[in-house]
Amino acid sequence: MGDAPAPADRPSAHGSTSRLLALALGRTAPLGAEGLRVDGASASADRPSVHGRTSRLLALGPIARLRADGRRLLARPAPLGPNGRQRPVRTSRLLAVLAVLLCHAGLLSVTTTSAAPAVEGIQRVRDLVARMTLDEKLSFVHWTAGAEGGPLARGVGYLPGVPRLGIPSLQASDGPAGVRLNGTRATALPTPTALAATFDDSLAQAYGKVLGHEGRALGQDVVLAPMANNIRVPHGGRNFETFSEDPLVTSRTAAAEIKGIQGQGLMATVKHFAGNNQETDRFTVDAAIDEQTLQEIELPAFRSAVETGAAAVMCAYNGVNGTHSCGNDVLLRQILRDQWGFKGWVMSDWLATHATADLTQGLDQELGLEMGKPTDPVPDTKYFGAALKSAVQNGTVPEADLDRAVARILGRMESFGLLDAAPRPARDAEAGRTTARQVAENGAVLLRNSTTDGRNALPLTGKHGTDVAVIGDSALRPKVSGLGSAHVVPDTAQAPVDALRERAGSGAHLTYEPGIDRLGTPLPAENLSPAFTNGRQLEPGGDRPFYDGTLTVPADGDYRIGVRVDGGLAILQIDGQSPVYAADSFSETTSVVLRLTKGTHKVNLSGWAWPDRPLTVDLSWVTPEQAEQNIRRAVAAAAAAETAVVFAQDEGSEGYDRPSLSLPDGQDALIAAVAEANPNTVVVLNTGSSVLMPWLADTAAVLEMWYPGQEGARATAALLYGDTNPSGKLTQTFPAAETVHPMAGHPERFPGVDGKQEYSEGIHVGYRWYEKEGVSPLFPFGHGLSYTSFAYRDLALRRTATGAAVSVTVRNTGDRTGKEVVQVYLGPSPLVTAPQAVKKLAGYTKVTLAPGQEKRLTVPVDARQLQYWDTGKHAWQDAPGARTVHVGASSSDLRLTGTLAP
């Protein structure tokens, strides 16, 4: 999802009220408005630290919908009966399927011009649309903020339905790492990067089941998930929300997740179609993508989602090849409808609709309202409300186009049983916790594990696990999720230091030091005049300034100012600098570093409270002196312990891209100082994407936990102490330097030049670029270590009716049970002149093996992996000739090589 228009498109952020309620409604406003980037702040405030301290499922099998002419429609869950189970397949559906079978057998001819519908429900939908008034139709093609005269919806949008026709209302929530509702706690799942790193379709489906079950239980009908854009830009602010730089991994993970979501009766919305690979200038930038790259790299995951039966597709902010995505005929008609046969509906990203005419170009529904505060009147939508009504009445937009859009939405509602009041389940928080932990453990990637005197640094055993200095702010305040519309407030989230204490046992000696404290201590009363009392500032529905005073600082330097908010939004301004906005819908705590001089500074605080909750605000700070003391204490603690475990994090967020691949807030310097004091230093990373590691060679081990969700602390402890064997693999390449990656030195690629970003690297995205250019990364695609070892032998290759089969025997040669991801890479065709990768991932499977156990595995390679997109024919074509096949543990750890015969 997205924000209101970028500064270039709209009034100044400081005067825009629409973005503030966009934030409150689950949309995050662009950086600079909410204090998430503060002009005039010190360099370390370029991206302030924003904490989100926090605290069976039975799939309904999809039934392929078929037309009597043999064309396959969408896969969909069977309607739910009153007991929550699948209803029996009705006679009409069975007859339709029988007709298809007879057609394929040549025993029956059925024309496509029959007036009788071949699929149950189609006529019902047509009848409902025919009975609607124009206003009732319009109410379906734009989301609003809540029921008329009622409270605001806690999700991102509300459709009122048509009660007189028995059509219920519809509610939508943000995703993709949990059901995100304002003022509501939910299961905070690990971020999609962690999910993809499991390389496990069954876990992806379980992840989707949690989203689907919980969404239905919390009153939602649509979830805006998954995100299926390719990880192209290492700096991408939303990389943590999607899956991989490889289209096969993204395709499989997205499809499995959608099966899980929709199997519970919740409609999935795959986003952002297409080319939304950066946040910089995302509202206005045009992505220039050649046809082959579009089809082979960016679109496969969306096609996979459509083939799986995704109910809806969300179009992106950015343009593609000169036309904005939400009015792009090539994307929305030629590809989505004509090539893929999509029968669901297309909604815009937040305020991404450009004109009423977008309805005629394939857009079915507008999302986004230009609102300020929750107490403001709900405005009409900009294009698909009164403006569209006028266009239909004056003939500018045919009413038939409106009817089609409404029918697409109603058709999905009918498919999911939502026109028949499908029952909602009770929330199952325990199931959510179980899945969250499984994904966190299986998606963690052991990047480094050095050996000293025959002992691996991990797992922690003996005195190395009982005499530990735990360092890092996120060890105390867990980094659960990224920021923006994907931020979920969990039921609870244990601090990693507490989980480590529990696991180490009562006889262990664990100390804690923050090293770099992103929250600090409450601002002393003597430094504020008049005194400011932390806590309740505004009553429910309040909207006013609530503090006007001064802050006295003892010396020149960089001061970290923290603002903790619950119940609404607070605005802090010091000396007239750009305001710092803190909203509980974005994160519980916002902190920024400001350069202040010794003396007195003017301070103002204002804000608003939700109608049903008071606004509480707490102020805290870290002085320059405190910051220096924190570093010294951390280094001393590390030197005194047998093992130092340092937790470090970045701040991935919707709305902006990371300005650097380095860890923010001086964490690289902290890790280097700790490692110098104690060579047995283990680094636990909570990052959303790749980061640089200048200290890597001086550390003993590095464990990438991503943003691990609410069960991240327990998962981390289990992995560090060896209760769980790491098995995650990187789905994105980690660059070795800021200057050596596909975007480096190419501003036309990122962030773009003159409003255009050019995909001039073509199909060579991620690891494909590194191999083409002969560049060694810090960590390659597919990399991930284990506490055991695996051997590969006896490679066999053969062509099949559906592509190819790659067989190999894998043996666990270590002394621990472990899981291995067997990766199959395919070399180029010698007979194709179109661009090809040096090698590409063509298949994978994950296997669990006990010590000494071996299994014969067969990895299928789909026929599409043996094809390429022919830009001359505008179609997929077989790539003839013999193909080299590699099998191994990563893109650079290849154990076996063979040739697939023509």
PDB file of N, CA and C in Angstrom, residues 109-193:
ATOM      1  N   SER A 109     -20.210 -30.856 -28.094  1.00  0.00           N
ATOM      2  CA  SER A 109     -19.798 -29.537 -28.561  1.00  0.00           C
ATOM      3  C   SER A 109     -20.626 -28.492 -27.851  1.00  0.00           C
ATOM      4  N   VAL A 110     -19.946 -27.495 -27.300  1.00  0.00           N
ATOM      5  CA  VAL A 110     -20.630 -26.409 -26.594  1.00  0.00           C
ATOM      6  C   VAL A 110     -20.119 -25.094 -27.155  1.00  0.00           C
ATOM      7  N   THR A 111     -20.997 -24.246 -27.606  1.00  0.00           N
ATOM      8  CA  THR A 111     -20.586 -22.961 -28.147  1.00  0.00           C
ATOM      9  C   THR A 111     -20.442 -21.962 -27.016  1.00  0.00           C
ATOM     10  N   THR A 112     -19.742 -20.869 -27.300  1.00  0.00           N
ATOM     11  CA  THR A 112     -19.544 -19.841 -26.293  1.00  0.00           C
ATOM     12  C   THR A 112     -20.636 -18.789 -26.341  1.00  0.00           C
ATOM     13  N   THR A 113     -21.623 -18.951 -27.185  1.00  0.00           N
ATOM     14  CA  THR A 113     -22.654 -17.929 -27.315  1.00  0.00           C
ATOM     15  C   THR A 113     -23.926 -18.290 -26.575  1.00  0.00           C
ATOM     16  N   SER A 114     -23.901 -19.416 -25.833  1.00  0.00           N
ATOM     17  CA  SER A 114     -25.087 -19.814 -25.084  1.00  0.00           C
ATOM     18  C   SER A 114     -25.459 -18.749 -24.080  1.00  0.00           C
ATOM     19  N   ALA A 115     -26.747 -18.431 -24.000  1.00  0.00           N
ATOM     20  CA  ALA A 115     -27.202 -17.418 -23.061  1.00  0.00           C
ATOM     21  C   ALA A 115     -27.171 -17.923 -21.637  1.00  0.00           C
ATOM     22  N   ALA A 116     -27.250 -19.206 -21.429  1.00  0.00           N
ATOM     23  CA  ALA A 116     -27.267 -19.760 -20.079  1.00  0.00           C
ATOM     24  C   ALA A 116     -25.852 -19.758 -19.511  1.00  0.00           C
ATOM     25  N   PRO A 117     -25.662 -19.256 -18.287  1.00  0.00           N
ATOM     26  CA  PRO A 117     -24.339 -19.252 -17.675  1.00  0.00           C
ATOM     27  C   PRO A 117     -23.882 -20.667 -17.367  1.00  0.00           C
ATOM     28  N   ALA A 118     -22.600 -20.938 -17.541  1.00  0.00           N
ATOM     29  CA  ALA A 118     -22.074 -22.279 -17.310  1.00  0.00           C
ATOM     30  C   ALA A 118     -21.595 -22.461 -15.887  1.00  0.00           C
ATOM     31  N   VAL A 119     -21.398 -21.395 -15.133  1.00  0.00           N
ATOM     32  CA  VAL A 119     -20.850 -21.477 -13.795  1.00  0.00           C
ATOM     33  C   VAL A 119     -21.857 -20.932 -12.803  1.00  0.00           C
ATOM     34  N   GLU A 120     -22.070 -21.656 -11.744  1.00  0.00           N
ATOM     35  CA  GLU A 120     -23.016 -21.239 -10.716  1.00  0.00           C
ATOM     36  C   GLU A 120     -22.652 -19.861 -10.174  1.00  0.00           C
ATOM     37  N   GLY A 121     -23.638 -19.019 -10.043  1.00  0.00           N
ATOM     38  CA  GLY A 121     -23.402 -17.716  -9.441  1.00  0.00           C
ATOM     39  C   GLY A 121     -23.294 -16.584 -10.419  1.00  0.00           C
ATOM     40  N   ILE A 122     -22.907 -16.861 -11.648  1.00  0.00           N
ATOM     41  CA  ILE A 122     -22.728 -15.792 -12.622  1.00  0.00           C
ATOM     42  C   ILE A 122     -24.048 -15.049 -12.865  1.00  0.00           C
ATOM     43  N   GLN A 123     -25.105 -15.781 -13.094  1.00  0.00           N
ATOM     44  CA  GLN A 123     -26.388 -15.126 -13.342  1.00  0.00           C
ATOM     45  C   GLN A 123     -26.848 -14.355 -12.112  1.00  0.00           C
ATOM     46  N   ARG A 124     -26.569 -14.896 -10.946  1.00  0.00           N
ATOM     47  CA  ARG A 124     -26.928 -14.208  -9.699  1.00  0.00           C
ATOM     48  C   ARG A 124     -26.254 -12.848  -9.633  1.00  0.00           C
ATOM     49  N   VAL A 125     -24.991 -12.810  -9.980  1.00  0.00           N
ATOM     50  CA  VAL A 125     -24.249 -11.549  -9.953  1.00  0.00           C
ATOM     51  C   VAL A 125     -24.818 -10.580 -10.974  1.00  0.00           C
ATOM     52  N   ARG A 126     -25.105 -11.072 -12.160  1.00  0.00           N
ATOM     53  CA  ARG A 126     -25.675 -10.197 -13.200  1.00  0.00           C
ATOM     54  C   ARG A 126     -27.019  -9.634 -12.761  1.00  0.00           C
ATOM     55  N   ASP A 127     -27.821 -10.471 -12.134  1.00  0.00           N
ATOM     56  CA  ASP A 127     -29.122  -9.999 -11.664  1.00  0.00           C
ATOM     57  C   ASP A 127     -28.971  -8.906 -10.615  1.00  0.00           C
ATOM     58  N   LEU A 128     -28.010  -9.085  -9.707  1.00  0.00           N
ATOM     59  CA  LEU A 128     -27.797  -8.083  -8.665  1.00  0.00           C
ATOM     60  C   LEU A 128     -27.349  -6.751  -9.263  1.00  0.00           C
ATOM     61  N   VAL A 129     -26.423  -6.805 -10.205  1.00  0.00           N
ATOM     62  CA  VAL A 129     -25.951  -5.562 -10.839  1.00  0.00           C
ATOM     63  C   VAL A 129     -27.108  -4.884 -11.566  1.00  0.00           C
ATOM     64  N   ALA A 130     -27.940  -5.655 -12.246  1.00  0.00           N
ATOM     65  CA  ALA A 130     -29.066  -5.079 -12.996  1.00  0.00           C
ATOM     66  C   ALA A 130     -30.064  -4.387 -12.076  1.00  0.00           C
ATOM     67  N   ARG A 131     -30.171  -4.833 -10.855  1.00  0.00           N
ATOM     68  CA  ARG A 131     -31.139  -4.269  -9.914  1.00  0.00           C
ATOM     69  C   ARG A 131     -30.591  -3.078  -9.151  1.00  0.00           C
ATOM     70  N   MET A 132     -29.306  -2.788  -9.282  1.00  0.00           N
ATOM     71  CA  MET A 132     -28.702  -1.690  -8.536  1.00  0.00           C
ATOM     72  C   MET A 132     -28.988  -0.343  -9.181  1.00  0.00           C
ATOM     73  N   THR A 133     -29.103   0.672  -8.331  1.00  0.00           N
ATOM     74  CA  THR A 133     -29.146   2.048  -8.823  1.00  0.00           C
ATOM     75  C   THR A 133     -27.734   2.488  -9.169  1.00  0.00           C
ATOM     76  N   LEU A 134     -27.620   3.607  -9.843  1.00  0.00           N
ATOM     77  CA  LEU A 134     -26.287   4.118 -10.184  1.00  0.00           C
ATOM     78  C   LEU A 134     -25.474   4.386  -8.929  1.00  0.00           C
ATOM     79  N   ASP A 135     -26.080   4.985  -7.924  1.00  0.00           N
ATOM     80  CA  ASP A 135     -25.344   5.273  -6.691  1.00  0.00           C
ATOM     81  C   ASP A 135     -24.889   3.994  -6.001  1.00  0.00           C
ATOM     82  N   GLU A 136     -25.708   2.975  -6.047  1.00  0.00           N
ATOM     83  CA  GLU A 136     -25.320   1.710  -5.427  1.00  0.00           C
ATOM     84  C   GLU A 136     -24.148   1.078  -6.163  1.00  0.00           C
ATOM     85  N   LYS A 137     -24.155   1.176  -7.467  1.00  0.00           N
ATOM     86  CA  LYS A 137     -23.006   0.674  -8.227  1.00  0.00           C
ATOM     87  C   LYS A 137     -21.739   1.442  -7.864  1.00  0.00           C
ATOM     88  N   LEU A 138     -21.872   2.749  -7.794  1.00  0.00           N
ATOM     89  CA  LEU A 138     -20.707   3.582  -7.480  1.00  0.00           C
ATOM     90  C   LEU A 138     -20.126   3.249  -6.109  1.00  0.00           C
ATOM     91  N   SER A 139     -20.985   2.845  -5.185  1.00  0.00           N
ATOM     92  CA  SER A 139     -20.501   2.542  -3.829  1.00  0.00           C
ATOM     93  C   SER A 139     -19.561   1.348  -3.816  1.00  0.00           C
ATOM     94  N   PHE A 140     -19.554   0.546  -4.886  1.00  0.00           N
ATOM     95  CA  PHE A 140     -18.670  -0.608  -4.945  1.00  0.00           C
ATOM     96  C   PHE A 140     -17.301  -0.274  -5.513  1.00  0.00           C
ATOM     97  N   VAL A 141     -17.172   0.794  -6.242  1.00  0.00           N
ATOM     98  CA  VAL A 141     -15.921   1.048  -6.949  1.00  0.00           C
ATOM     99  C   VAL A 141     -15.038   2.064  -6.240  1.00  0.00           C
ATOM    100  N   HIS A 142     -15.367   2.401  -5.008  1.00  0.00           N
ATOM    101  CA  HIS A 142     -14.427   3.193  -4.198  1.00  0.00           C
ATOM    102  C   HIS A 142     -14.624   2.861  -2.729  1.00  0.00           C
ATOM    103  N   TRP A 143     -13.514   2.685  -2.057  1.00  0.00           N
ATOM    104  CA  TRP A 143     -13.538   2.409  -0.617  1.00  0.00           C
ATOM    105  C   TRP A 143     -13.803   3.702   0.143  1.00  0.00           C
ATOM    106  N   THR A 144     -14.477   3.582   1.272  1.00  0.00           N
ATOM    107  CA  THR A 144     -14.670   4.726   2.147  1.00  0.00           C
ATOM    108  C   THR A 144     -14.117   4.382   3.518  1.00  0.00           C
ATOM    109  N   ALA A 145     -14.291   5.291   4.492  1.00  0.00           N
ATOM    110  CA  ALA A 145     -13.622   5.151   5.785  1.00  0.00           C
ATOM    111  C   ALA A 145     -14.456   4.423   6.826  1.00  0.00           C
ATOM    112  N   GLY A 146     -15.713   4.152   6.535  1.00  0.00           N
ATOM    113  CA  GLY A 146     -16.545   3.476   7.507  1.00  0.00           C
ATOM    114  C   GLY A 146     -18.011   3.660   7.184  1.00  0.00           C
ATOM    115  N   ALA A 147     -18.860   2.964   7.940  1.00  0.00           N
ATOM    116  CA  ALA A 147     -20.294   3.059   7.731  1.00  0.00           C
ATOM    117  C   ALA A 147     -20.770   4.483   7.980  1.00  0.00           C
ATOM    118  N   GLU A 148     -21.718   4.942   7.166  1.00  0.00           N
ATOM    119  CA  GLU A 148     -22.231   6.291   7.315  1.00  0.00           C
ATOM    120  C   GLU A 148     -22.831   6.470   8.703  1.00  0.00           C
ATOM    121  N   GLY A 149     -22.366   7.492   9.417  1.00  0.00           N
ATOM    122  CA  GLY A 149     -22.849   7.760  10.763  1.00  0.00           C
ATOM    123  C   GLY A 149     -22.226   6.886  11.826  1.00  0.00           C
ATOM    124  N   GLY A 150     -21.361   5.951  11.445  1.00  0.00           N
ATOM    125  CA  GLY A 150     -20.732   5.051  12.400  1.00  0.00           C
ATOM    126  C   GLY A 150     -19.263   5.378  12.599  1.00  0.00           C
ATOM    127  N   PRO A 151     -18.573   4.583  13.390  1.00  0.00           N
ATOM    128  CA  PRO A 151     -17.150   4.824  13.637  1.00  0.00           C
ATOM    129  C   PRO A 151     -16.311   4.513  12.408  1.00  0.00           C
ATOM    130  N   LEU A 152     -15.100   5.039  12.394  1.00  0.00           N
ATOM    131  CA  LEU A 152     -14.174   4.721  11.317  1.00  0.00           C
ATOM    132  C   LEU A 152     -13.820   3.243  11.363  1.00  0.00           C
ATOM    133  N   ALA A 153     -13.688   2.664  10.195  1.00  0.00           N
ATOM    134  CA  ALA A 153     -13.218   1.285  10.118  1.00  0.00           C
ATOM    135  C   ALA A 153     -11.777   1.223  10.606  1.00  0.00           C
ATOM    136  N   ARG A 154     -11.425   0.135  11.255  1.00  0.00           N
ATOM    137  CA  ARG A 154     -10.057   0.004  11.765  1.00  0.00           C
ATOM    138  C   ARG A 154      -9.090  -0.467  10.684  1.00  0.00           C
ATOM    139  N   GLY A 155      -9.637  -0.944   9.590  1.00  0.00           N
ATOM    140  CA  GLY A 155      -8.789  -1.370   8.490  1.00  0.00           C
ATOM    141  C   GLY A 155      -8.556  -0.240   7.512  1.00  0.00           C
ATOM    142  N   VAL A 156      -8.195  -0.602   6.286  1.00  0.00           N
ATOM    143  CA  VAL A 156      -7.835   0.397   5.301  1.00  0.00           C
ATOM    144  C   VAL A 156      -9.021   0.863   4.467  1.00  0.00           C
ATOM    145  N   GLY A 157     -10.132   0.108   4.492  1.00  0.00           N
ATOM    146  CA  GLY A 157     -11.260   0.525   3.678  1.00  0.00           C
ATOM    147  C   GLY A 157     -12.534  -0.218   4.023  1.00  0.00           C
ATOM    148  N   TYR A 158     -13.649   0.390   3.613  1.00  0.00           N
ATOM    149  CA  TYR A 158     -14.987  -0.143   3.917  1.00  0.00           C
ATOM    150  C   TYR A 158     -15.888   0.074   2.710  1.00  0.00           C
ATOM    151  N   LEU A 159     -16.621  -0.968   2.320  1.00  0.00           N
ATOM    152  CA  LEU A 159     -17.671  -0.860   1.308  1.00  0.00           C
ATOM    153  C   LEU A 159     -19.012  -1.114   1.992  1.00  0.00           C
ATOM    154  N   PRO A 160     -20.003  -0.253   1.768  1.00  0.00           N
ATOM    155  CA  PRO A 160     -21.254  -0.363   2.533  1.00  0.00           C
ATOM    156  C   PRO A 160     -22.151  -1.512   2.118  1.00  0.00           C
ATOM    157  N   GLY A 161     -21.946  -2.089   0.940  1.00  0.00           N
ATOM    158  CA  GLY A 161     -22.861  -3.111   0.467  1.00  0.00           C
ATOM    159  C   GLY A 161     -24.200  -2.510   0.060  1.00  0.00           C
ATOM    160  N   VAL A 162     -25.154  -3.353  -0.237  1.00  0.00           N
ATOM    161  CA  VAL A 162     -26.505  -2.909  -0.603  1.00  0.00           C
ATOM    162  C   VAL A 162     -27.493  -3.723   0.231  1.00  0.00           C
ATOM    163  N   PRO A 163     -27.826  -3.249   1.422  1.00  0.00           N
ATOM    164  CA  PRO A 163     -28.694  -4.033   2.315  1.00  0.00           C
ATOM    165  C   PRO A 163     -30.023  -4.437   1.681  1.00  0.00           C
ATOM    166  N   ARG A 164     -30.612  -3.569   0.855  1.00  0.00           N
ATOM    167  CA  ARG A 164     -31.936  -3.895   0.301  1.00  0.00           C
ATOM    168  C   ARG A 164     -31.879  -5.078  -0.656  1.00  0.00           C
ATOM    169  N   LEU A 165     -30.678  -5.350  -1.188  1.00  0.00           N
ATOM    170  CA  LEU A 165     -30.496  -6.502  -2.073  1.00  0.00           C
ATOM    171  C   LEU A 165     -29.813  -7.674  -1.363  1.00  0.00           C
ATOM    172  N   GLY A 166     -29.604  -7.515  -0.062  1.00  0.00           N
ATOM    173  CA  GLY A 166     -28.967  -8.583   0.698  1.00  0.00           C
ATOM    174  C   GLY A 166     -27.470  -8.680   0.494  1.00  0.00           C
ATOM    175  N   ILE A 167     -26.849  -7.610  -0.017  1.00  0.00           N
ATOM    176  CA  ILE A 167     -25.398  -7.615  -0.238  1.00  0.00           C
ATOM    177  C   ILE A 167     -24.731  -7.007   0.989  1.00  0.00           C
ATOM    178  N   PRO A 168     -23.915  -7.769   1.707  1.00  0.00           N
ATOM    179  CA  PRO A 168     -23.310  -7.262   2.936  1.00  0.00           C
ATOM    180  C   PRO A 168     -22.171  -6.296   2.668  1.00  0.00           C
ATOM    181  N   SER A 169     -21.761  -5.620   3.715  1.00  0.00           N
ATOM    182  CA  SER A 169     -20.615  -4.712   3.626  1.00  0.00           C
ATOM    183  C   SER A 169     -19.333  -5.519   3.492  1.00  0.00           C
ATOM    184  N   LEU A 170     -18.276  -4.830   3.132  1.00  0.00           N
ATOM    185  CA  LEU A 170     -16.978  -5.460   2.911  1.00  0.00           C
ATOM    186  C   LEU A 170     -15.922  -4.613   3.599  1.00  0.00           C
ATOM    187  N   GLN A 171     -14.972  -5.259   4.289  1.00  0.00           N
ATOM    188  CA  GLN A 171     -13.904  -4.533   4.957  1.00  0.00           C
ATOM    189  C   GLN A 171     -12.554  -5.097   4.546  1.00  0.00           C
ATOM    190  N   ALA A 172     -11.573  -4.205   4.476  1.00  0.00           N
ATOM    191  CA  ALA A 172     -10.232  -4.596   4.032  1.00  0.00           C
ATOM    192  C   ALA A 172      -9.188  -4.140   5.032  1.00  0.00           C
ATOM    193  N   SER A 173      -8.168  -4.956   5.205  1.00  0.00           N
ATOM    194  CA  SER A 173      -7.052  -4.605   6.090  1.00  0.00           C
ATOM    195  C   SER A 173      -5.751  -4.657   5.314  1.00  0.00           C
ATOM    196  N   ASP A 174      -4.756  -3.970   5.852  1.00  0.00           N
ATOM    197  CA  ASP A 174      -3.413  -4.059   5.305  1.00  0.00           C
ATOM    198  C   ASP A 174      -2.781  -5.393   5.661  1.00  0.00           C
ATOM    199  N   GLY A 175      -1.787  -5.770   4.945  1.00  0.00           N
ATOM    200  CA  GLY A 175      -0.875  -6.876   5.217  1.00  0.00           C
ATOM    201  C   GLY A 175       0.522  -6.296   5.002  1.00  0.00           C
ATOM    202  N   PRO A 176       1.517  -7.079   4.673  1.00  0.00           N
ATOM    203  CA  PRO A 176       1.448  -8.509   4.411  1.00  0.00           C
ATOM    204  C   PRO A 176       2.014  -9.374   5.531  1.00  0.00           C
ATOM    205  N   ALA A 177       2.427  -8.764   6.672  1.00  0.00           N
ATOM    206  CA  ALA A 177       3.057  -9.542   7.745  1.00  0.00           C
ATOM    207  C   ALA A 177       2.121  -9.731   8.923  1.00  0.00           C
ATOM    208  N   GLY A 178       0.838  -9.654   8.673  1.00  0.00           N
ATOM    209  CA  GLY A 178      -0.163  -9.774   9.711  1.00  0.00           C
ATOM    210  C   GLY A 178      -1.355  -8.908   9.349  1.00  0.00           C
ATOM    211  N   VAL A 179      -2.447  -9.095  10.062  1.00  0.00           N
ATOM    212  CA  VAL A 179      -3.643  -8.301   9.821  1.00  0.00           C
ATOM    213  C   VAL A 179      -3.489  -6.989  10.579  1.00  0.00           C
ATOM    214  N   ARG A 180      -3.336  -5.910   9.840  1.00  0.00           N
ATOM    215  CA  ARG A 180      -3.028  -4.613  10.448  1.00  0.00           C
ATOM    216  C   ARG A 180      -4.300  -3.789  10.601  1.00  0.00           C
ATOM    217  N   LEU A 181      -4.723  -3.622  11.845  1.00  0.00           N
ATOM    218  CA  LEU A 181      -5.914  -2.841  12.157  1.00  0.00           C
ATOM    219  C   LEU A 181      -5.573  -1.839  13.250  1.00  0.00           C
ATOM    220  N   ASN A 182      -5.999  -0.608  13.080  1.00  0.00           N
ATOM    221  CA  ASN A 182      -5.702   0.420  14.060  1.00  0.00           C
ATOM    222  C   ASN A 182      -6.361   0.101  15.393  1.00  0.00           C
ATOM    223  N   GLY A 183      -5.566   0.196  16.460  1.00  0.00           N
ATOM    224  CA  GLY A 183      -6.088  -0.040  17.792  1.00  0.00           C
ATOM    225  C   GLY A 183      -6.369  -1.493  18.102  1.00  0.00           C
ATOM    226  N   THR A 184      -5.895  -2.408  17.262  1.00  0.00           N
ATOM    227  CA  THR A 184      -6.169  -3.830  17.447  1.00  0.00           C
ATOM    228  C   THR A 184      -4.868  -4.614  17.382  1.00  0.00           C
ATOM    229  N   ARG A 185      -4.687  -5.474  18.355  1.00  0.00           N
ATOM    230  CA  ARG A 185      -3.512  -6.346  18.339  1.00  0.00           C
ATOM    231  C   ARG A 185      -3.809  -7.582  17.502  1.00  0.00           C
ATOM    232  N   ALA A 186      -2.780  -8.083  16.866  1.00  0.00           N
ATOM    233  CA  ALA A 186      -2.925  -9.251  16.009  1.00  0.00           C
ATOM    234  C   ALA A 186      -1.604 -10.009  16.015  1.00  0.00           C
ATOM    235  N   THR A 187      -1.584 -11.163  15.369  1.00  0.00           N
ATOM    236  CA  THR A 187      -0.347 -11.926  15.262  1.00  0.00           C
ATOM    237  C   THR A 187       0.613 -11.200  14.337  1.00  0.00           C
ATOM    238  N   ALA A 188       1.765 -10.818  14.861  1.00  0.00           N
ATOM    239  CA  ALA A 188       2.805 -10.197  14.044  1.00  0.00           C
ATOM    240  C   ALA A 188       3.719 -11.300  13.533  1.00  0.00           C
ATOM    241  N   LEU A 189       3.562 -11.635  12.276  1.00  0.00           N
ATOM    242  CA  LEU A 189       4.352 -12.685  11.653  1.00  0.00           C
ATOM    243  C   LEU A 189       5.721 -12.158  11.237  1.00  0.00           C
ATOM    244  N   PRO A 190       6.693 -13.037  11.074  1.00  0.00           N
ATOM    245  CA  PRO A 190       7.962 -12.586  10.488  1.00  0.00           C
ATOM    246  C   PRO A 190       7.699 -11.965   9.118  1.00  0.00           C
ATOM    247  N   THR A 191       8.570 -11.068   8.727  1.00  0.00           N
ATOM    248  CA  THR A 191       8.361 -10.388   7.454  1.00  0.00           C
ATOM    249  C   THR A 191       8.531 -11.358   6.283  1.00  0.00           C
ATOM    250  N   PRO A 192       7.945 -11.030   5.130  1.00  0.00           N
ATOM    251  CA  PRO A 192       8.003 -11.937   3.984  1.00  0.00           C
ATOM    252  C   PRO A 192       9.417 -12.332   3.550  1.00  0.00           C
ATOM    253  N   THR A 193      10.415 -11.481   3.790  1.00  0.00           N
ATOM    254  CA  THR A 193      11.783 -11.896   3.473  1.00  0.00           C
ATOM    255  C   THR A 193      12.179 -13.116   4.279  1.00  0.00           C
TER     256      THR A 193
END
